[in-house]
CSV table of C-alpha atoms in Angstrom, one decimal:
chain,number,residue,atom,x,y,z
A,874,UNK,CA,5.5,-10.5,17.1
A,875,UNK,CA,3.5,-8.2,13.9
A,876,UNK,CA,2.1,-10.0,10.7
A,877,UNK,CA,0.8,-9.2,8.2
A,878,UNK,CA,-2.5,-11.7,7.1
A,879,UNK,CA,-3.4,-10.8,3.1
A,880,UNK,CA,-5.8,-13.0,1.0
A,881,UNK,CA,-6.9,-14.4,-0.8
A,882,UNK,CA,-3.6,-15.9,-2.1
A,883,UNK,CA,-5.0,-15.9,-6.2
A,884,UNK,CA,-7.9,-14.8,-7.6
A,885,UNK,CA,-9.2,-15.0,-11.4
A,886,UNK,CA,-12.0,-12.5,-12.3
A,887,UNK,CA,-14.9,-11.2,-15.2
A,888,UNK,CA,-13.6,-8.0,-16.7
A,889,UNK,CA,-16.7,-6.2,-15.1
A,890,UNK,CA,-16.6,-8.2,-12.1
A,891,UNK,CA,-16.6,-6.2,-8.6
A,892,UNK,CA,-13.3,-7.3,-6.6
A,893,UNK,CA,-11.8,-7.3,-2.8
A,894,UNK,CA,-8.9,-7.9,-1.1
A,895,UNK,CA,-8.4,-8.0,2.5
A,896,UNK,CA,-5.1,-7.2,4.8
A,897,UNK,CA,-5.5,-7.3,8.3
A,898,UNK,CA,-2.3,-6.5,10.9
A,899,UNK,CA,-1.4,-8.0,13.9
A,900,UNK,CA,1.0,-6.6,16.6
A,901,UNK,CA,0.6,-3.3,15.8
A,902,UNK,CA,-1.5,-0.7,16.8
A,903,UNK,CA,-2.6,2.1,14.7
A,904,UNK,CA,0.3,1.9,11.4
A,905,UNK,CA,0.6,3.3,8.1
A,906,UNK,CA,-0.6,1.0,5.6
A,907,UNK,CA,-0.4,0.7,2.2
A,908,UNK,CA,-1.2,-0.7,-1.0
A,909,UNK,CA,1.2,-2.3,-4.0
A,910,UNK,CA,0.4,-3.6,-7.7
A,911,UNK,CA,3.7,-5.2,-9.8
A,912,UNK,CA,2.0,-4.9,-13.6
A,913,UNK,CA,3.4,-7.8,-15.6
A,914,UNK,CA,7.5,-6.8,-16.1
A,915,UNK,CA,7.2,-3.9,-13.9
A,916,UNK,CA,8.6,-2.9,-10.0
A,917,UNK,CA,5.7,-2.3,-7.4
A,918,UNK,CA,4.1,0.6,-7.9
A,919,UNK,CA,2.4,2.1,-5.1
A,920,UNK,CA,-1.0,3.1,-5.3
A,921,UNK,CA,-2.9,3.3,-1.5
A,922,UNK,CA,-1.5,4.6,1.5
A,923,UNK,CA,-3.1,5.3,5.2
A,924,UNK,CA,-2.1,6.4,7.9
A,925,UNK,CA,-5.3,5.5,10.0
A,926,UNK,CA,-9.0,4.8,10.0
A,927,UNK,CA,-11.6,6.5,6.9
A,928,UNK,CA,-7.7,7.9,5.6
A,929,UNK,CA,-6.8,6.8,2.0
A,930,UNK,CA,-4.4,9.2,-0.1
A,931,UNK,CA,-4.1,8.0,-4.1
A,932,UNK,CA,-1.0,8.0,-5.0
A,933,UNK,CA,-2.1,7.4,-9.2
A,934,UNK,CA,-5.3,7.6,-10.7
A,935,UNK,CA,-6.9,4.8,-11.1
A,936,UNK,CA,-10.4,2.4,-11.5
A,937,UNK,CA,-9.0,0.7,-7.8
A,938,UNK,CA,-10.5,2.2,-3.9
A,939,UNK,CA,-8.6,1.5,-1.2
A,940,UNK,CA,-11.1,1.8,2.2
A,941,UNK,CA,-9.5,1.7,6.8
A,942,UNK,CA,-12.6,0.2,8.4
A,943,UNK,CA,-10.6,-0.5,11.0
A,944,UNK,CA,-7.2,0.3,12.7
A,945,UNK,CA,-5.5,-2.9,11.6
A,946,UNK,CA,-7.7,-3.6,8.3
A,947,UNK,CA,-7.4,-2.4,5.3
A,948,UNK,CA,-9.0,-3.2,1.6
A,949,UNK,CA,-8.7,-3.2,-1.8
A,950,UNK,CA,-11.5,-3.1,-4.3
A,951,UNK,CA,-13.5,-1.6,-7.5
A,952,UNK,CA,-17.0,-2.0,-8.9
A,953,UNK,CA,-15.6,-3.3,-12.6
A,954,UNK,CA,-12.3,-4.7,-12.7
A,955,UNK,CA,-11.0,-3.9,-16.3
A,956,UNK,CA,-8.0,-7.0,-17.9
A,957,UNK,CA,-5.9,-3.7,-17.4
A,958,UNK,CA,-6.4,-4.6,-13.2
A,959,UNK,CA,-4.0,-8.0,-13.4
A,960,UNK,CA,-1.2,-7.9,-11.5
A,961,UNK,CA,0.3,-8.6,-7.7
A,962,UNK,CA,-0.7,-7.1,-5.2
A,963,UNK,CA,1.2,-6.8,-2.2
A,964,UNK,CA,0.0,-5.1,1.2
A,965,UNK,CA,2.4,-3.3,3.3
A,966,UNK,CA,2.8,-1.7,7.0
A,967,UNK,CA,5.1,0.6,8.4
A,968,UNK,CA,6.4,-0.4,11.3
A,969,UNK,CA,8.2,2.7,11.9
A,970,UNK,CA,11.9,2.7,13.2
A,971,UNK,CA,11.3,-0.8,12.8
A,972,UNK,CA,10.9,-0.6,9.1
A,973,UNK,CA,8.1,-1.9,7.1
A,974,UNK,CA,6.3,-5.6,7.1
A,975,UNK,CA,5.2,-7.3,4.3
A,976,UNK,CA,2.2,-9.3,2.5
A,977,UNK,CA,2.2,-12.5,1.4
A,978,UNK,CA,0.5,-11.0,-1.8
A,979,UNK,CA,-2.5,-11.6,-4.1
A,980,UNK,CA,-2.4,-12.5,-7.7
A,981,UNK,CA,-4.6,-11.3,-9.6
A,982,UNK,CA,-5.6,-12.2,-13.6
A,983,UNK,CA,-8.7,-10.9,-14.9
A,984,UNK,CA,-10.1,-12.4,-17.4
B,179,UNK,CA,11.3,10.0,-11.9
B,180,UNK,CA,12.5,7.4,-9.5
B,181,UNK,CA,13.3,3.9,-10.9
B,182,UNK,CA,14.9,0.9,-10.4
B,183,UNK,CA,15.8,-1.6,-13.2
B,184,UNK,CA,16.5,-5.5,-12.4
B,185,UNK,CA,17.8,-8.2,-14.8
B,186,UNK,CA,14.8,-9.9,-14.8
B,187,UNK,CA,15.9,-13.8,-15.1
B,188,UNK,CA,14.7,-16.3,-13.8
B,189,UNK,CA,18.7,-17.0,-13.3
B,190,UNK,CA,19.3,-20.7,-12.8
B,191,UNK,CA,22.6,-21.4,-11.2
B,192,UNK,CA,24.2,-24.8,-9.6
B,193,UNK,CA,24.9,-24.8,-5.5
B,194,UNK,CA,28.2,-23.4,-4.6
B,195,UNK,CA,28.1,-21.6,-8.1
B,196,UNK,CA,28.8,-17.6,-7.9
B,197,UNK,CA,25.5,-15.0,-7.8
B,198,UNK,CA,25.7,-11.8,-9.0
B,199,UNK,CA,21.7,-9.7,-8.9
B,200,UNK,CA,22.8,-6.2,-11.1
B,201,UNK,CA,20.5,-2.9,-10.4
B,202,UNK,CA,20.8,0.2,-11.1
B,203,UNK,CA,18.0,3.0,-10.4
B,204,UNK,CA,17.4,6.2,-10.9
B,205,UNK,CA,16.2,9.0,-8.1
B,206,UNK,CA,16.6,12.2,-7.1
B,207,UNK,CA,18.4,13.4,-4.0
B,208,UNK,CA,20.0,10.1,-2.3
B,209,UNK,CA,17.8,7.4,-1.4
B,210,UNK,CA,18.5,4.3,0.0
B,211,UNK,CA,18.3,1.2,-1.5
B,212,UNK,CA,17.4,-2.5,-0.4
B,213,UNK,CA,17.0,-5.7,-1.1
B,214,UNK,CA,14.6,-7.6,-0.4
B,215,UNK,CA,13.5,-11.8,-0.6
B,216,UNK,CA,10.4,-13.5,-1.2
B,217,UNK,CA,10.7,-17.2,-0.7
B,218,UNK,CA,7.7,-19.3,-2.8
B,219,UNK,CA,4.5,-19.0,-0.1
B,220,UNK,CA,6.2,-16.5,2.3
B,221,UNK,CA,5.9,-12.1,1.8
B,222,UNK,CA,8.6,-10.0,0.7
B,223,UNK,CA,11.4,-10.0,3.9
B,224,UNK,CA,14.1,-7.5,4.0
B,225,UNK,CA,17.8,-9.4,3.3
B,226,UNK,CA,20.3,-5.8,3.8
B,227,UNK,CA,19.7,-2.0,2.7
B,228,UNK,CA,22.8,0.9,2.4
B,229,UNK,CA,21.4,4.0,3.1
B,230,UNK,CA,24.4,5.8,1.9
B,231,UNK,CA,27.1,6.4,-0.8
B,232,UNK,CA,29.8,3.5,-0.5
B,233,UNK,CA,27.4,1.4,2.6
B,234,UNK,CA,27.9,-2.0,1.9
B,235,UNK,CA,24.7,-4.3,3.6
B,236,UNK,CA,25.7,-8.0,3.5
B,237,UNK,CA,23.3,-10.7,5.5
B,238,UNK,CA,23.8,-14.7,5.3
B,239,UNK,CA,26.4,-14.4,2.5
B,240,UNK,CA,24.4,-12.0,-0.1
B,241,UNK,CA,26.7,-8.7,-0.2
B,242,UNK,CA,26.0,-5.0,-1.7
B,243,UNK,CA,27.7,-1.6,-2.2
B,244,UNK,CA,26.0,1.2,-2.8
B,245,UNK,CA,27.5,2.7,-5.8
B,246,UNK,CA,26.5,6.6,-5.9
B,247,UNK,CA,28.8,6.7,-9.1
B,248,UNK,CA,27.6,4.1,-11.4
B,249,UNK,CA,23.7,4.5,-9.7
B,250,UNK,CA,24.0,0.5,-9.1
B,251,UNK,CA,23.4,-1.8,-6.2
B,252,UNK,CA,24.4,-5.9,-7.2
B,253,UNK,CA,24.0,-8.5,-5.1
B,254,UNK,CA,26.9,-11.0,-5.0
B,255,UNK,CA,27.1,-14.0,-3.2
B,256,UNK,CA,29.8,-16.2,-3.8
B,257,UNK,CA,28.3,-19.9,-3.0
B,258,UNK,CA,24.7,-20.1,-3.4
B,259,UNK,CA,22.7,-23.2,-1.8
B,260,UNK,CA,19.5,-24.4,-2.9
B,261,UNK,CA,17.5,-22.9,0.0
B,262,UNK,CA,18.3,-19.4,-1.6
B,263,UNK,CA,16.0,-20.4,-4.4
B,264,UNK,CA,13.2,-17.3,-4.0
B,265,UNK,CA,12.3,-14.2,-5.4
B,266,UNK,CA,15.2,-11.3,-5.1
B,267,UNK,CA,14.3,-7.6,-5.5
B,268,UNK,CA,15.9,-3.9,-5.6
B,269,UNK,CA,14.5,-1.4,-3.9
B,270,UNK,CA,14.4,2.4,-3.3
B,271,UNK,CA,13.5,4.7,-0.3
B,272,UNK,CA,12.1,7.6,-0.9
B,273,UNK,CA,11.1,10.5,0.8
B,274,UNK,CA,7.0,11.7,-0.4
B,275,UNK,CA,4.2,13.2,1.0
B,276,UNK,CA,3.4,10.8,4.0
B,277,UNK,CA,6.9,10.0,4.6
B,278,UNK,CA,9.1,6.9,2.7
B,279,UNK,CA,7.8,5.5,-0.6
B,280,UNK,CA,9.2,2.4,-2.4
B,281,UNK,CA,10.2,2.5,-5.6
B,282,UNK,CA,10.8,-1.6,-6.6
B,283,UNK,CA,12.3,-3.1,-9.2
B,284,UNK,CA,10.3,-6.4,-11.3
B,285,UNK,CA,12.2,-9.4,-9.1
B,286,UNK,CA,14.9,-12.0,-10.2
B,287,UNK,CA,13.6,-14.7,-9.4
B,288,UNK,CA,16.6,-17.5,-8.9
B,289,UNK,CA,16.7,-21.3,-9.3
B,290,UNK,CA,19.5,-23.1,-7.8
B,291,UNK,CA,19.8,-26.2,-8.7
B,292,UNK,CA,21.8,-29.0,-6.4
């Protein structure tokens, strides 16, 4: 079966500090992977999309970046966090005809 | 643009009460509609879906009907249980540049008391 490991579950970081959120997928090969963010009081917003190693597409301009160093690894990063980066971050795997698998999410608070 | 609006809660009910969580959407074309559930400490799971107007999705006693005339997809359950306590997300999917992309509502936290 397919699973997604996403960590950490919660994170408190000071403004200006770097960020690295990691997502790894098991049980599938060459998945399409997404990073979503839910800011307070808003729905989930698509941030990045990846169809394969080294292939990243960004839906909205922002202070964040993403990388796909391995087929089953998707990393969300920032060099300097802003207060507005606070939110709930979700890694999602597209299983094609089998639907989507979601990670458990990371709640980031920038202070 | 595409958007989803749902009652934000929190919603607190007694066991065996009737549940309704309202969801309305704005979309171009003909999106598919979903309800996802997140139990404490777990990831999002698909609860039910409907892919065209008048379709009814159902699962675990929950139901929702795709109403194009009112652009709604309200979630209902006749008798809730304590184990239904979770956050419920209404969502639509739209065809983006790279495939199906989701637009989620803000989520509704449900607490069911024994």
